[in-house]
Coordinates of C-alpha atoms in Angstrom, one line a residue:
X81 CA 27.5 21.7 168.4
X82 CA 26.4 18.7 166.8
X83 CA 27.7 15.9 169.5
X84 CA 27.4 12.3 167.7
X85 CA 29.4 9.4 165.9
X86 CA 31.3 8.9 163.4
X87 CA 28.7 5.5 162.4
X88 CA 26.0 8.7 162.2
X89 CA 27.4 11.8 161.6
X90 CA 28.0 11.3 157.6
X91 CA 23.5 10.1 157.8
X92 CA 22.9 13.6 158.4
X93 CA 25.3 15.6 155.7
X94 CA 26.8 18.1 157.8
X95 CA 26.3 20.4 156.2
X96 CA 28.3 20.0 152.3
X97 CA 30.9 18.0 150.0
X98 CA 33.2 19.3 152.0
X99 CA 32.5 17.5 155.8
X100 CA 31.9 14.2 153.3
X101 CA 35.2 14.8 152.8
X102 CA 36.5 14.8 155.6
X103 CA 34.0 11.7 157.2
X104 CA 35.5 9.5 154.1
X105 CA 38.5 11.1 155.0
X106 CA 37.9 9.4 158.9
X107 CA 36.3 6.2 157.9
X108 CA 39.6 5.4 155.8
X109 CA 41.4 6.2 158.3
X110 CA 43.8 4.9 160.9
X111 CA 44.8 7.6 163.5
X112 CA 46.3 6.2 166.1
X113 CA 48.5 4.3 163.7
X114 CA 49.2 7.2 161.9
X115 CA 52.0 10.0 163.4
X116 CA 51.7 13.7 164.7
X117 CA 50.6 16.0 162.2
X118 CA 48.6 17.9 159.1
X119 CA 47.8 15.8 156.9
X120 CA 45.6 17.3 153.8
X121 CA 41.9 16.2 152.9
X122 CA 41.1 19.1 149.8
X123 CA 40.9 22.8 149.1
X124 CA 39.6 23.7 152.0
X125 CA 39.3 20.8 155.0
X126 CA 42.7 19.2 156.6
X127 CA 43.0 16.8 159.4
X128 CA 45.3 17.1 161.9
X129 CA 45.9 14.1 164.1
X130 CA 47.8 14.9 167.5
X131 CA 48.3 12.9 170.6
X132 CA 48.1 13.9 174.6
X133 CA 47.6 13.7 178.0
X134 CA 44.1 14.7 178.9
X135 CA 43.6 17.6 181.8
X136 CA 41.9 18.5 184.9
X137 CA 38.4 20.6 183.4
X138 CA 40.4 23.7 186.0
X139 CA 43.5 23.6 184.1
X140 CA 41.6 23.5 180.1
X141 CA 40.7 26.8 178.5
X142 CA 37.9 27.6 175.9
X143 CA 38.4 28.7 172.6
X144 CA 36.9 29.4 169.7
X145 CA 38.4 29.9 166.0
X146 CA 37.0 32.4 163.3
X147 CA 37.8 31.0 159.9
X148 CA 37.6 26.7 159.8
X149 CA 34.2 24.6 161.5
X150 CA 35.8 21.7 164.1
X151 CA 35.3 18.0 163.5
X152 CA 36.5 16.4 166.4
X153 CA 37.4 13.0 166.5
X154 CA 38.6 10.7 168.8
X155 CA 40.2 8.6 168.7
X156 CA 41.4 6.7 170.9
X157 CA 40.8 7.1 174.9
X158 CA 37.7 9.4 176.8
X159 CA 37.6 13.1 176.7
X160 CA 35.0 15.1 177.9
X161 CA 34.3 18.5 175.7
X162 CA 32.6 21.6 177.0
X163 CA 31.0 23.9 175.0
X164 CA 30.0 27.5 174.9
X165 CA 28.0 30.1 172.9
X166 CA 30.9 33.3 172.0
X167 CA 29.1 36.1 173.0
X168 CA 27.3 33.7 175.7
X169 CA 31.7 34.3 177.0
X170 CA 34.4 36.6 178.2
X171 CA 37.2 36.8 175.1
X172 CA 40.5 36.8 177.3
X173 CA 43.5 36.2 174.4
X174 CA 43.6 36.6 171.0
X175 CA 46.1 35.3 168.3
X176 CA 43.7 36.1 164.7
X177 CA 47.1 35.8 162.9
X178 CA 46.3 31.3 164.7
X179 CA 42.5 31.2 164.6
X180 CA 42.5 31.5 167.9
X181 CA 40.9 32.9 170.4
X182 CA 41.1 32.3 174.4
X183 CA 37.9 33.0 176.7
X184 CA 37.2 32.9 181.0
X185 CA 35.5 30.2 182.0
X186 CA 31.8 30.7 180.6
X187 CA 28.7 31.1 183.5
X188 CA 26.6 28.3 181.0
X189 CA 28.6 25.5 178.9
X190 CA 27.5 22.2 178.5
X191 CA 29.8 19.2 178.8
X192 CA 30.1 16.0 176.7
X193 CA 32.3 12.6 177.2
X194 CA 33.9 11.7 174.2
X195 CA 34.8 8.3 173.6
X196 CA 36.6 6.4 170.8
X197 CA 34.1 6.6 168.1
X198 CA 32.7 10.0 168.6
X199 CA 33.3 13.3 167.2
X200 CA 31.9 16.3 167.8
X201 CA 31.2 19.2 164.5
X202 CA 31.8 22.9 166.3
X203 CA 31.4 26.2 164.5
X204 CA 32.0 29.3 164.9
X205 CA 29.7 31.1 167.0
X206 CA 30.4 27.9 169.6
X207 CA 33.3 27.8 172.1
X208 CA 34.9 24.3 172.9
X209 CA 36.8 23.1 175.9
X210 CA 39.2 19.9 174.9
X211 CA 41.1 17.8 176.6
X212 CA 39.7 17.8 179.4
X213 CA 40.4 14.2 181.3
X214 CA 36.9 12.2 181.7
X215 CA 37.8 10.3 184.9
X216 CA 41.5 9.8 185.2
X217 CA 43.7 11.4 182.9
X218 CA 45.1 9.0 179.5
X219 CA 46.2 9.3 176.6
X220 CA 43.5 10.8 174.1
X221 CA 44.6 10.0 170.2
X222 CA 42.3 13.1 168.5
X223 CA 42.0 14.5 164.7
X224 CA 41.2 17.3 164.4
X225 CA 39.7 18.4 161.3
X226 CA 39.3 21.7 159.9
X227 CA 36.4 23.3 157.9
X228 CA 36.4 26.3 156.0
X229 CA 34.4 28.3 156.3
X230 CA 34.8 30.2 153.1

């Protein structure tokens, strides 16, 4: 998992033109003032703007995707974000048509705090636990950019 700010991530070009277009889209849009929903960026790359209340750690599931790398960007609010390797997780639910896989709470995981302007990049080999409250439940505005691995 790559966890950094939008300002730093463009410095390291992770990994290709698809990512550059995703970062440029984030730099040139204000998700806080956008409607929730899907926004196409380029072939194989799209953004999903979403708003939600952060939830308790024990209520948040670990998930992964096989077809997309996630770039999860916090536009408003604070969120704790978990990461674990899929190989260390036990699958509990599988929705291949939606590219969504859920896991039991792993024994080993990492938790980072994301604030406005921060993002994480999560490849298919990693499970992640989004939406976890930082100190108190609050409204979070997040953009999840999906970058196709194909």
